[in-house]
């Protein structure tokens, strides 16, 4: 049974003091907004402000470390941080509390004062989250440093920023590599131990006389680390095979000449390709909070060393093609040769000198990927509490459920099958649920037919198709009757509804013919 530790008197006092600071801030914030003095706020209004559920969430979250209460209240109310994001930050603050002053690039209280700007659009809480995530990399680097010989440590202390960054990446990836098991002997090899056990090599000047120059030895250690990881890690075919198992959650946009460019349509997809990074969008909440149709692109470059920051990049792109934010493998912003941030996706691809056919492929598929993301956002935001039938209805007709108004029907037709497949897999839906819906209500559009083909495929009987055809024909007749009544002025249909019904009638013969072809 877990033993509960009751807070001491001083801890209770600290909690009360910091909660009071947070309360004073909320009241002052309200007063400034209303252009009145705090003392002029009516008591019933004060009570309402201080009973805000969002405030209670922060008090409960920071109870163990009340010193963070005022800061977290500002993150929640000023910077609009979600509770999920703040929980991740709080857990990391506890995890790394012993090294915060050493490893954070600024005083922790300064993060609340950060104002997003053109150079960095991230709010303060998000920058803090990223900086906390990078602490793990620094810890791994210190661990690698402890494995070095005295001479190599001495060289490390004089190393260039580029050399330190490479060693940080080496230490990070060594920790990420999976153990290998020899099927014949049963012995298990560990990547970290495999590399660090050879550290004495760089002082062996008898075998390697060139190491008399410690600079040469230090460069050799970095090069050996890069090559060790390359040899240990999955080859390109294995990596692609792993990604393809995620099906339509990943959109392969380009895979040639040593480059793999993908659109990660779900958090699971992003983690599959960027699991060894500290990008904040690896978290479910942050992935979806970067919403509004923004897509998450990841590009791998196998033509350069894995320790090169550009060997893996991620970009969050707005629907108009402008860059929302981006990151190198070590989670720094992407910059051009002059040190400036990239403004658009095309600027990024051209500026980083990717092949022209890669640029063309990503730009030509951009619109479809934003539509896919919009549809999935709608589901994750508005559809998680729906019944299976509601979800299926939304996927079959954009006029219903969480997809209502998301995009024009013609755009939905292009992606309906893919989006349905993703939700089908993530939600663990059954084909029979969809089949029952098709048999009861029929198929009236290209988009619905795409959903059928993607999810049902050839897994149906002749009787299933006959039932679907009957339901479709019955539905068409009902639609024609409704349009006649509307034309006579007997129904108050909206123009959009009439147009939608007319489109169904227009496609009647084509859809019916394609359904019959399955008999």
Short mmCIF file of N, CA and C in Angstrom, two decimals, residues 345-517:
data_model
loop_
_atom_site.label_atom_id
_atom_site.label_comp_id
_atom_site.label_asym_id
_atom_site.label_seq_id
_atom_site.Cartn_x
_atom_site.Cartn_y
_atom_site.Cartn_z
N UNK A 345 6.87 26.90 -47.36
CA UNK A 345 7.33 25.53 -47.59
C UNK A 345 8.26 25.48 -48.80
N UNK A 346 7.87 26.13 -49.87
CA UNK A 346 8.70 26.10 -51.08
C UNK A 346 10.06 26.74 -50.83
N UNK A 347 10.07 27.85 -50.09
CA UNK A 347 11.35 28.48 -49.74
C UNK A 347 12.23 27.51 -48.97
N UNK A 348 11.63 26.75 -48.07
CA UNK A 348 12.37 25.78 -47.26
C UNK A 348 12.99 24.70 -48.14
N UNK A 349 12.18 24.11 -49.00
CA UNK A 349 12.65 23.01 -49.84
C UNK A 349 13.74 23.45 -50.80
N UNK A 350 13.55 24.63 -51.39
CA UNK A 350 14.56 25.16 -52.32
C UNK A 350 15.81 25.59 -51.56
N UNK A 351 15.61 26.27 -50.43
CA UNK A 351 16.73 26.78 -49.64
C UNK A 351 17.63 25.69 -49.08
N UNK A 352 17.03 24.53 -48.78
CA UNK A 352 17.83 23.41 -48.27
C UNK A 352 18.36 22.53 -49.40
N UNK A 353 18.13 22.98 -50.62
CA UNK A 353 18.70 22.36 -51.82
C UNK A 353 18.27 20.91 -52.01
N UNK A 354 16.98 20.65 -51.75
CA UNK A 354 16.44 19.33 -52.05
C UNK A 354 16.26 19.20 -53.56
N UNK A 355 16.23 17.96 -54.08
CA UNK A 355 16.05 17.76 -55.53
C UNK A 355 14.76 18.43 -56.01
N UNK A 356 14.78 18.92 -57.25
CA UNK A 356 13.62 19.63 -57.78
C UNK A 356 12.39 18.75 -57.84
N UNK A 357 12.59 17.45 -58.17
CA UNK A 357 11.40 16.59 -58.24
C UNK A 357 10.80 16.34 -56.85
N UNK A 358 11.62 16.44 -55.80
CA UNK A 358 11.08 16.36 -54.43
C UNK A 358 10.24 17.60 -54.15
N UNK A 359 10.77 18.77 -54.53
CA UNK A 359 10.02 20.01 -54.35
C UNK A 359 8.68 19.94 -55.07
N UNK A 360 8.71 19.50 -56.33
CA UNK A 360 7.49 19.42 -57.14
C UNK A 360 6.48 18.44 -56.52
N UNK A 361 6.99 17.30 -56.02
CA UNK A 361 6.09 16.28 -55.45
C UNK A 361 5.37 16.81 -54.22
N UNK A 362 6.11 17.48 -53.33
CA UNK A 362 5.49 17.99 -52.11
C UNK A 362 4.51 19.12 -52.40
N UNK A 363 4.86 19.99 -53.32
CA UNK A 363 3.97 21.11 -53.62
C UNK A 363 2.70 20.63 -54.30
N UNK A 364 2.80 19.62 -55.16
CA UNK A 364 1.62 19.13 -55.88
C UNK A 364 0.65 18.38 -54.97
N UNK A 365 1.16 17.81 -53.88
CA UNK A 365 0.32 17.02 -52.97
C UNK A 365 -0.09 17.80 -51.72
N UNK A 366 0.32 19.05 -51.66
CA UNK A 366 0.10 19.85 -50.45
C UNK A 366 -1.38 20.03 -50.13
N UNK A 367 -2.19 20.41 -51.13
CA UNK A 367 -3.61 20.68 -50.91
C UNK A 367 -4.33 19.45 -50.38
N UNK A 368 -4.06 18.30 -50.94
CA UNK A 368 -4.73 17.08 -50.50
C UNK A 368 -4.37 16.77 -49.04
N UNK A 369 -3.10 16.98 -48.68
CA UNK A 369 -2.69 16.70 -47.30
C UNK A 369 -3.36 17.64 -46.31
N UNK A 370 -3.55 18.90 -46.68
CA UNK A 370 -4.24 19.83 -45.76
C UNK A 370 -5.70 19.42 -45.59
N UNK A 371 -6.32 18.94 -46.66
CA UNK A 371 -7.72 18.47 -46.55
C UNK A 371 -7.81 17.26 -45.63
N UNK A 372 -6.87 16.34 -45.77
CA UNK A 372 -6.85 15.15 -44.90
C UNK A 372 -6.72 15.57 -43.45
N UNK A 373 -5.81 16.52 -43.19
CA UNK A 373 -5.58 16.97 -41.82
C UNK A 373 -6.83 17.66 -41.25
N UNK A 374 -7.51 18.46 -42.07
CA UNK A 374 -8.73 19.14 -41.61
C UNK A 374 -9.79 18.12 -41.19
N UNK A 375 -9.97 17.09 -42.03
CA UNK A 375 -10.97 16.06 -41.72
C UNK A 375 -10.61 15.31 -40.44
N UNK A 376 -9.33 14.97 -40.28
CA UNK A 376 -8.91 14.25 -39.08
C UNK A 376 -9.01 15.13 -37.84
N UNK A 377 -8.68 16.40 -37.99
CA UNK A 377 -8.84 17.33 -36.86
C UNK A 377 -10.29 17.37 -36.40
N UNK A 378 -11.19 17.44 -37.36
CA UNK A 378 -12.62 17.48 -37.03
C UNK A 378 -13.01 16.23 -36.22
N UNK A 379 -12.46 15.10 -36.63
CA UNK A 379 -12.79 13.87 -35.91
C UNK A 379 -12.23 13.90 -34.49
N UNK A 380 -10.93 14.22 -34.35
CA UNK A 380 -10.31 14.18 -33.03
C UNK A 380 -10.85 15.27 -32.10
N UNK A 381 -11.34 16.35 -32.69
CA UNK A 381 -11.89 17.44 -31.88
C UNK A 381 -13.35 17.21 -31.52
N UNK A 382 -14.13 16.79 -32.53
CA UNK A 382 -15.59 16.72 -32.35
C UNK A 382 -16.18 15.32 -32.41
N UNK A 383 -15.38 14.34 -32.80
CA UNK A 383 -15.95 13.03 -33.04
C UNK A 383 -15.64 11.96 -32.02
N UNK A 384 -14.74 12.26 -31.08
CA UNK A 384 -14.30 11.21 -30.16
C UNK A 384 -15.42 10.70 -29.25
N UNK A 385 -16.43 11.54 -29.01
CA UNK A 385 -17.52 11.11 -28.14
C UNK A 385 -18.73 10.59 -28.88
N UNK A 386 -18.63 10.50 -30.20
CA UNK A 386 -19.77 10.05 -30.99
C UNK A 386 -19.92 8.54 -30.97
N UNK A 387 -21.12 8.09 -31.28
CA UNK A 387 -21.35 6.65 -31.42
C UNK A 387 -20.75 6.18 -32.73
N UNK A 388 -20.61 4.87 -32.86
CA UNK A 388 -20.07 4.30 -34.10
C UNK A 388 -20.92 4.72 -35.28
N UNK A 389 -22.23 4.71 -35.10
CA UNK A 389 -23.11 5.08 -36.21
C UNK A 389 -22.91 6.54 -36.61
N UNK A 390 -22.76 7.43 -35.63
CA UNK A 390 -22.52 8.84 -35.95
C UNK A 390 -21.23 9.02 -36.73
N UNK A 391 -20.21 8.28 -36.32
CA UNK A 391 -18.92 8.37 -37.01
C UNK A 391 -19.06 7.90 -38.45
N UNK A 392 -19.72 6.78 -38.63
CA UNK A 392 -19.90 6.21 -39.98
C UNK A 392 -20.71 7.16 -40.85
N UNK A 393 -21.77 7.74 -40.29
CA UNK A 393 -22.59 8.68 -41.06
C UNK A 393 -21.76 9.88 -41.50
N UNK A 394 -20.86 10.36 -40.62
CA UNK A 394 -20.02 11.50 -40.97
C UNK A 394 -19.07 11.16 -42.10
N UNK A 395 -18.57 9.94 -42.10
CA UNK A 395 -17.63 9.53 -43.14
C UNK A 395 -18.33 9.28 -44.47
N UNK A 396 -19.58 8.90 -44.40
CA UNK A 396 -20.32 8.60 -45.63
C UNK A 396 -20.89 9.86 -46.26
N UNK A 397 -21.24 10.86 -45.44
CA UNK A 397 -21.80 12.11 -45.98
C UNK A 397 -21.26 13.30 -45.22
N UNK A 398 -20.60 14.23 -45.92
CA UNK A 398 -20.01 15.38 -45.24
C UNK A 398 -21.05 16.32 -44.65
N UNK A 399 -22.32 16.11 -44.99
CA UNK A 399 -23.38 16.98 -44.47
C UNK A 399 -23.77 16.61 -43.05
N UNK A 400 -23.22 15.52 -42.53
CA UNK A 400 -23.60 15.05 -41.20
C UNK A 400 -22.40 15.04 -40.25
N UNK A 401 -22.69 15.11 -38.96
CA UNK A 401 -21.69 14.88 -37.92
C UNK A 401 -20.51 15.83 -37.96
N UNK A 402 -19.36 15.33 -37.52
CA UNK A 402 -18.19 16.19 -37.32
C UNK A 402 -17.61 16.73 -38.62
N UNK A 403 -17.95 16.15 -39.77
CA UNK A 403 -17.42 16.63 -41.04
C UNK A 403 -18.28 17.70 -41.68
N UNK A 404 -19.39 18.04 -41.06
CA UNK A 404 -20.29 19.02 -41.65
C UNK A 404 -19.59 20.35 -41.86
N UNK A 405 -19.58 20.82 -43.10
CA UNK A 405 -18.97 22.11 -43.42
C UNK A 405 -17.46 22.11 -43.46
N UNK A 406 -16.84 20.94 -43.35
CA UNK A 406 -15.38 20.89 -43.31
C UNK A 406 -14.76 21.29 -44.63
N UNK A 407 -15.37 20.85 -45.75
CA UNK A 407 -14.79 21.12 -47.07
C UNK A 407 -15.83 20.82 -48.14
N UNK A 408 -15.62 21.32 -49.34
CA UNK A 408 -16.55 21.01 -50.44
C UNK A 408 -16.58 19.52 -50.74
N UNK A 409 -17.71 19.05 -51.25
CA UNK A 409 -17.89 17.63 -51.55
C UNK A 409 -16.83 17.12 -52.51
N UNK A 410 -16.48 17.94 -53.52
CA UNK A 410 -15.50 17.48 -54.51
C UNK A 410 -14.12 17.26 -53.89
N UNK A 411 -13.77 18.06 -52.87
CA UNK A 411 -12.49 17.84 -52.18
C UNK A 411 -12.57 16.59 -51.30
N UNK A 412 -13.73 16.39 -50.67
CA UNK A 412 -13.92 15.22 -49.81
C UNK A 412 -13.83 13.94 -50.62
N UNK A 413 -14.32 13.98 -51.85
CA UNK A 413 -14.28 12.78 -52.69
C UNK A 413 -12.86 12.27 -52.90
N UNK A 414 -11.89 13.18 -52.95
CA UNK A 414 -10.51 12.80 -53.22
C UNK A 414 -9.85 12.11 -52.03
N UNK A 415 -10.34 12.38 -50.84
CA UNK A 415 -9.65 11.87 -49.65
C UNK A 415 -10.53 11.00 -48.77
N UNK A 416 -11.80 10.84 -49.11
CA UNK A 416 -12.75 10.15 -48.23
C UNK A 416 -12.29 8.75 -47.86
N UNK A 417 -11.76 8.00 -48.84
CA UNK A 417 -11.32 6.64 -48.57
C UNK A 417 -10.16 6.60 -47.58
N UNK A 418 -9.17 7.48 -47.77
CA UNK A 418 -8.00 7.51 -46.89
C UNK A 418 -8.39 7.89 -45.46
N UNK A 419 -9.17 8.96 -45.32
CA UNK A 419 -9.57 9.41 -43.98
C UNK A 419 -10.40 8.33 -43.28
N UNK A 420 -11.31 7.71 -44.01
CA UNK A 420 -12.12 6.63 -43.42
C UNK A 420 -11.24 5.49 -42.94
N UNK A 421 -10.22 5.15 -43.73
CA UNK A 421 -9.31 4.05 -43.36
C UNK A 421 -8.54 4.39 -42.09
N UNK A 422 -8.07 5.63 -41.97
CA UNK A 422 -7.31 6.04 -40.78
C UNK A 422 -8.19 5.95 -39.54
N UNK A 423 -9.39 6.53 -39.59
CA UNK A 423 -10.30 6.49 -38.44
C UNK A 423 -10.74 5.06 -38.15
N UNK A 424 -10.96 4.30 -39.20
CA UNK A 424 -11.34 2.89 -39.07
C UNK A 424 -10.30 2.13 -38.22
N UNK A 425 -9.02 2.37 -38.52
CA UNK A 425 -7.94 1.66 -37.82
C UNK A 425 -7.73 2.19 -36.41
N UNK A 426 -7.71 3.52 -36.28
CA UNK A 426 -7.47 4.12 -34.96
C UNK A 426 -8.60 3.80 -33.99
N UNK A 427 -9.84 3.81 -34.51
CA UNK A 427 -11.02 3.59 -33.67
C UNK A 427 -11.34 2.10 -33.53
N UNK A 428 -10.61 1.24 -34.28
CA UNK A 428 -10.86 -0.21 -34.27
C UNK A 428 -12.32 -0.52 -34.61
N UNK A 429 -12.81 0.10 -35.68
CA UNK A 429 -14.18 -0.15 -36.12
C UNK A 429 -14.26 -1.48 -36.87
N UNK A 430 -15.48 -1.93 -37.12
CA UNK A 430 -15.69 -3.21 -37.81
C UNK A 430 -16.28 -2.96 -39.20
N UNK A 431 -15.90 -3.81 -40.14
CA UNK A 431 -16.45 -3.70 -41.48
C UNK A 431 -17.97 -3.89 -41.46
N UNK A 432 -18.41 -4.78 -40.58
CA UNK A 432 -19.85 -5.07 -40.53
C UNK A 432 -20.67 -3.83 -40.15
N UNK A 433 -20.09 -2.95 -39.31
CA UNK A 433 -20.80 -1.72 -38.94
C UNK A 433 -21.03 -0.84 -40.17
N UNK A 434 -19.99 -0.72 -40.98
CA UNK A 434 -20.11 0.08 -42.20
C UNK A 434 -21.06 -0.60 -43.19
N UNK A 435 -20.96 -1.91 -43.32
CA UNK A 435 -21.80 -2.63 -44.27
C UNK A 435 -23.28 -2.46 -43.93
N UNK A 436 -23.60 -2.52 -42.65
CA UNK A 436 -24.98 -2.34 -42.23
C UNK A 436 -25.51 -0.96 -42.63
N UNK A 437 -24.64 0.05 -42.51
CA UNK A 437 -25.03 1.41 -42.86
C UNK A 437 -25.26 1.54 -44.37
N UNK A 438 -24.36 0.96 -45.15
CA UNK A 438 -24.50 0.99 -46.61
C UNK A 438 -25.80 0.29 -47.05
N UNK A 439 -26.08 -0.85 -46.42
CA UNK A 439 -27.26 -1.64 -46.80
C UNK A 439 -28.56 -0.93 -46.40
N UNK A 440 -28.50 -0.15 -45.34
CA UNK A 440 -29.71 0.53 -44.88
C UNK A 440 -29.98 1.83 -45.64
N UNK A 441 -28.90 2.56 -45.96
CA UNK A 441 -29.09 3.89 -46.54
C UNK A 441 -28.60 4.03 -47.98
N UNK A 442 -27.83 3.04 -48.48
CA UNK A 442 -27.38 3.11 -49.85
C UNK A 442 -26.13 3.93 -50.04
N UNK A 443 -25.74 4.11 -51.32
CA UNK A 443 -24.55 4.88 -51.69
C UNK A 443 -24.99 5.93 -52.71
N UNK A 444 -24.70 7.22 -52.40
CA UNK A 444 -25.21 8.29 -53.25
C UNK A 444 -24.13 9.19 -53.85
N UNK A 445 -22.87 8.97 -53.50
CA UNK A 445 -21.84 9.89 -54.01
C UNK A 445 -20.54 9.15 -54.25
N UNK A 446 -19.68 9.81 -54.98
CA UNK A 446 -18.35 9.29 -55.25
C UNK A 446 -17.58 9.09 -53.95
N UNK A 447 -17.74 10.04 -53.03
CA UNK A 447 -17.04 9.96 -51.75
C UNK A 447 -17.46 8.72 -50.97
N UNK A 448 -18.77 8.46 -50.94
CA UNK A 448 -19.28 7.29 -50.22
C UNK A 448 -18.79 6.00 -50.86
N UNK A 449 -18.77 5.99 -52.19
CA UNK A 449 -18.27 4.82 -52.91
C UNK A 449 -16.79 4.58 -52.62
N UNK A 450 -16.03 5.67 -52.47
CA UNK A 450 -14.61 5.55 -52.12
C UNK A 450 -14.43 4.94 -50.74
N UNK A 451 -15.30 5.35 -49.80
CA UNK A 451 -15.25 4.77 -48.45
C UNK A 451 -15.54 3.28 -48.51
N UNK A 452 -16.55 2.92 -49.30
CA UNK A 452 -16.89 1.50 -49.46
C UNK A 452 -15.71 0.72 -50.02
N UNK A 453 -15.12 1.21 -51.09
CA UNK A 453 -14.00 0.50 -51.73
C UNK A 453 -12.79 0.39 -50.81
N UNK A 454 -12.53 1.44 -50.02
CA UNK A 454 -11.35 1.45 -49.15
C UNK A 454 -11.53 0.48 -47.98
N UNK A 455 -12.72 0.45 -47.40
CA UNK A 455 -12.93 -0.32 -46.17
C UNK A 455 -13.49 -1.72 -46.42
N UNK A 456 -14.39 -1.85 -47.37
CA UNK A 456 -15.02 -3.15 -47.62
C UNK A 456 -14.23 -3.93 -48.66
N UNK A 457 -13.73 -3.21 -49.68
CA UNK A 457 -12.95 -3.89 -50.73
C UNK A 457 -13.79 -4.94 -51.44
N UNK A 458 -13.27 -6.17 -51.44
CA UNK A 458 -14.01 -7.28 -52.07
C UNK A 458 -14.70 -8.18 -51.04
N UNK A 459 -14.74 -7.71 -49.80
CA UNK A 459 -15.28 -8.53 -48.72
C UNK A 459 -16.80 -8.33 -48.61
N UNK A 460 -17.55 -8.77 -49.61
CA UNK A 460 -19.00 -8.64 -49.59
C UNK A 460 -19.62 -9.80 -50.37
N UNK A 461 -20.92 -9.98 -50.18
CA UNK A 461 -21.65 -11.02 -50.91
C UNK A 461 -22.54 -10.37 -51.97
N UNK A 462 -23.08 -11.20 -52.85
CA UNK A 462 -24.00 -10.70 -53.86
C UNK A 462 -25.23 -10.09 -53.18
N UNK A 463 -25.67 -10.72 -52.11
CA UNK A 463 -26.83 -10.22 -51.37
C UNK A 463 -26.58 -8.84 -50.77
N UNK A 464 -25.33 -8.62 -50.30
CA UNK A 464 -24.98 -7.31 -49.74
C UNK A 464 -25.17 -6.22 -50.80
N UNK A 465 -24.64 -6.47 -52.01
CA UNK A 465 -24.73 -5.47 -53.08
C UNK A 465 -26.17 -5.26 -53.51
N UNK A 466 -26.95 -6.32 -53.56
CA UNK A 466 -28.37 -6.18 -53.94
C UNK A 466 -29.10 -5.31 -52.92
N UNK A 467 -28.80 -5.50 -51.63
CA UNK A 467 -29.43 -4.68 -50.59
C UNK A 467 -29.01 -3.21 -50.71
N UNK A 468 -27.72 -3.00 -50.99
CA UNK A 468 -27.22 -1.62 -51.15
C UNK A 468 -27.87 -0.95 -52.35
N UNK A 469 -28.02 -1.70 -53.43
CA UNK A 469 -28.62 -1.16 -54.65
C UNK A 469 -30.09 -0.78 -54.40
N UNK A 470 -30.81 -1.62 -53.68
CA UNK A 470 -32.21 -1.33 -53.38
C UNK A 470 -32.33 -0.06 -52.51
N UNK A 471 -31.45 0.02 -51.50
CA UNK A 471 -31.49 1.19 -50.61
C UNK A 471 -31.14 2.46 -51.38
N UNK A 472 -30.20 2.33 -52.33
CA UNK A 472 -29.80 3.49 -53.13
C UNK A 472 -30.95 3.94 -54.03
N UNK A 473 -31.57 2.99 -54.72
CA UNK A 473 -32.68 3.33 -55.63
C UNK A 473 -33.85 3.94 -54.86
N UNK A 474 -34.14 3.40 -53.67
CA UNK A 474 -35.21 3.94 -52.85
C UNK A 474 -34.88 5.36 -52.41
N UNK A 475 -33.63 5.57 -52.03
CA UNK A 475 -33.20 6.90 -51.60
C UNK A 475 -33.28 7.92 -52.72
N UNK A 476 -32.92 7.50 -53.93
CA UNK A 476 -32.97 8.39 -55.09
C UNK A 476 -34.41 8.84 -55.33
N UNK A 477 -35.35 7.89 -55.25
CA UNK A 477 -36.75 8.22 -55.47
C UNK A 477 -37.25 9.21 -54.42
N UNK A 478 -36.82 9.01 -53.19
CA UNK A 478 -37.23 9.91 -52.11
C UNK A 478 -36.68 11.31 -52.34
N UNK A 479 -35.44 11.39 -52.82
CA UNK A 479 -34.83 12.69 -53.09
C UNK A 479 -35.57 13.40 -54.22
N UNK A 480 -35.92 12.66 -55.27
CA UNK A 480 -36.67 13.25 -56.39
C UNK A 480 -38.01 13.80 -55.91
N UNK A 481 -38.67 13.05 -55.03
CA UNK A 481 -39.97 13.47 -54.51
C UNK A 481 -39.82 14.75 -53.68
N UNK A 482 -38.77 14.81 -52.86
CA UNK A 482 -38.52 16.00 -52.03
C UNK A 482 -38.24 17.22 -52.92
N UNK A 483 -37.49 17.03 -54.00
CA UNK A 483 -37.19 18.13 -54.91
C UNK A 483 -38.46 18.63 -55.60
N UNK A 484 -39.37 17.72 -55.93
CA UNK A 484 -40.64 18.12 -56.55
C UNK A 484 -41.47 18.97 -55.59
N UNK A 485 -41.54 18.52 -54.35
CA UNK A 485 -42.28 19.28 -53.34
C UNK A 485 -41.67 20.66 -53.14
N UNK A 486 -40.35 20.71 -53.14
CA UNK A 486 -39.67 22.00 -52.96
C UNK A 486 -39.96 22.92 -54.14
N UNK A 487 -39.96 22.36 -55.37
CA UNK A 487 -40.24 23.16 -56.57
C UNK A 487 -41.65 23.73 -56.53
N UNK A 488 -42.57 23.02 -55.89
CA UNK A 488 -43.96 23.48 -55.78
C UNK A 488 -44.15 24.46 -54.62
N UNK A 489 -43.06 24.71 -53.92
CA UNK A 489 -43.13 25.65 -52.80
C UNK A 489 -43.66 25.04 -51.53
N UNK A 490 -43.67 23.70 -51.45
CA UNK A 490 -44.23 23.03 -50.27
C UNK A 490 -43.17 22.69 -49.21
N UNK A 491 -41.89 22.94 -49.50
CA UNK A 491 -40.83 22.66 -48.53
C UNK A 491 -39.86 23.85 -48.46
N UNK A 492 -39.48 24.23 -47.27
CA UNK A 492 -38.55 25.37 -47.12
C UNK A 492 -37.09 24.92 -47.17
N UNK A 493 -36.67 24.27 -48.25
CA UNK A 493 -35.29 23.81 -48.34
C UNK A 493 -34.34 24.98 -48.62
N UNK A 494 -33.15 24.89 -48.06
CA UNK A 494 -32.13 25.90 -48.32
C UNK A 494 -31.48 25.62 -49.68
N UNK A 495 -30.97 26.66 -50.35
CA UNK A 495 -30.34 26.48 -51.67
C UNK A 495 -29.24 25.43 -51.66
N UNK A 496 -28.44 25.39 -50.59
CA UNK A 496 -27.34 24.42 -50.52
C UNK A 496 -27.88 22.99 -50.47
N UNK A 497 -29.00 22.80 -49.76
CA UNK A 497 -29.61 21.47 -49.69
C UNK A 497 -30.13 21.04 -51.05
N UNK A 498 -30.75 21.97 -51.75
CA UNK A 498 -31.28 21.67 -53.08
C UNK A 498 -30.14 21.31 -54.03
N UNK A 499 -29.06 22.09 -53.97
CA UNK A 499 -27.92 21.83 -54.85
C UNK A 499 -27.31 20.47 -54.58
N UNK A 500 -27.20 20.12 -53.29
CA UNK A 500 -26.65 18.81 -52.91
C UNK A 500 -27.52 17.68 -53.46
N UNK A 501 -28.82 17.82 -53.34
CA UNK A 501 -29.73 16.78 -53.84
C UNK A 501 -29.68 16.66 -55.35
N UNK A 502 -29.58 17.80 -56.02
CA UNK A 502 -29.48 17.77 -57.48
C UNK A 502 -28.21 17.07 -57.95
N UNK A 503 -27.14 17.26 -57.19
CA UNK A 503 -25.88 16.59 -57.53
C UNK A 503 -26.02 15.08 -57.40
N UNK A 504 -26.78 14.64 -56.40
CA UNK A 504 -27.02 13.21 -56.21
C UNK A 504 -27.76 12.65 -57.42
N UNK A 505 -28.79 13.37 -57.87
CA UNK A 505 -29.57 12.92 -59.03
C UNK A 505 -28.70 12.88 -60.29
N UNK A 506 -27.82 13.88 -60.40
CA UNK A 506 -26.95 13.97 -61.57
C UNK A 506 -25.99 12.78 -61.66
N UNK A 507 -25.57 12.29 -60.49
CA UNK A 507 -24.63 11.17 -60.44
C UNK A 507 -25.34 9.82 -60.35
N UNK A 508 -26.66 9.85 -60.38
CA UNK A 508 -27.45 8.63 -60.15
C UNK A 508 -27.01 7.47 -61.04
N UNK A 509 -26.99 7.68 -62.34
CA UNK A 509 -26.69 6.60 -63.28
C UNK A 509 -25.26 6.08 -63.10
N UNK A 510 -24.32 7.00 -62.92
CA UNK A 510 -22.92 6.61 -62.77
C UNK A 510 -22.71 5.77 -61.52
N UNK A 511 -23.26 6.22 -60.38
CA UNK A 511 -23.09 5.49 -59.12
C UNK A 511 -23.78 4.14 -59.18
N UNK A 512 -25.03 4.12 -59.71
CA UNK A 512 -25.77 2.85 -59.81
C UNK A 512 -25.03 1.85 -60.67
N UNK A 513 -24.46 2.33 -61.76
CA UNK A 513 -23.72 1.45 -62.67
C UNK A 513 -22.51 0.83 -61.97
N UNK A 514 -21.83 1.61 -61.17
CA UNK A 514 -20.64 1.11 -60.48
C UNK A 514 -21.00 0.15 -59.34
N UNK A 515 -22.16 0.39 -58.72
CA UNK A 515 -22.61 -0.56 -57.69
C UNK A 515 -22.97 -1.90 -58.35
N UNK A 516 -23.69 -1.81 -59.48
CA UNK A 516 -24.10 -3.03 -60.20
C UNK A 516 -22.90 -3.82 -60.69
N UNK A 517 -21.79 -3.13 -60.99
CA UNK A 517 -20.60 -3.82 -61.50
C UNK A 517 -20.00 -4.76 -60.46
#
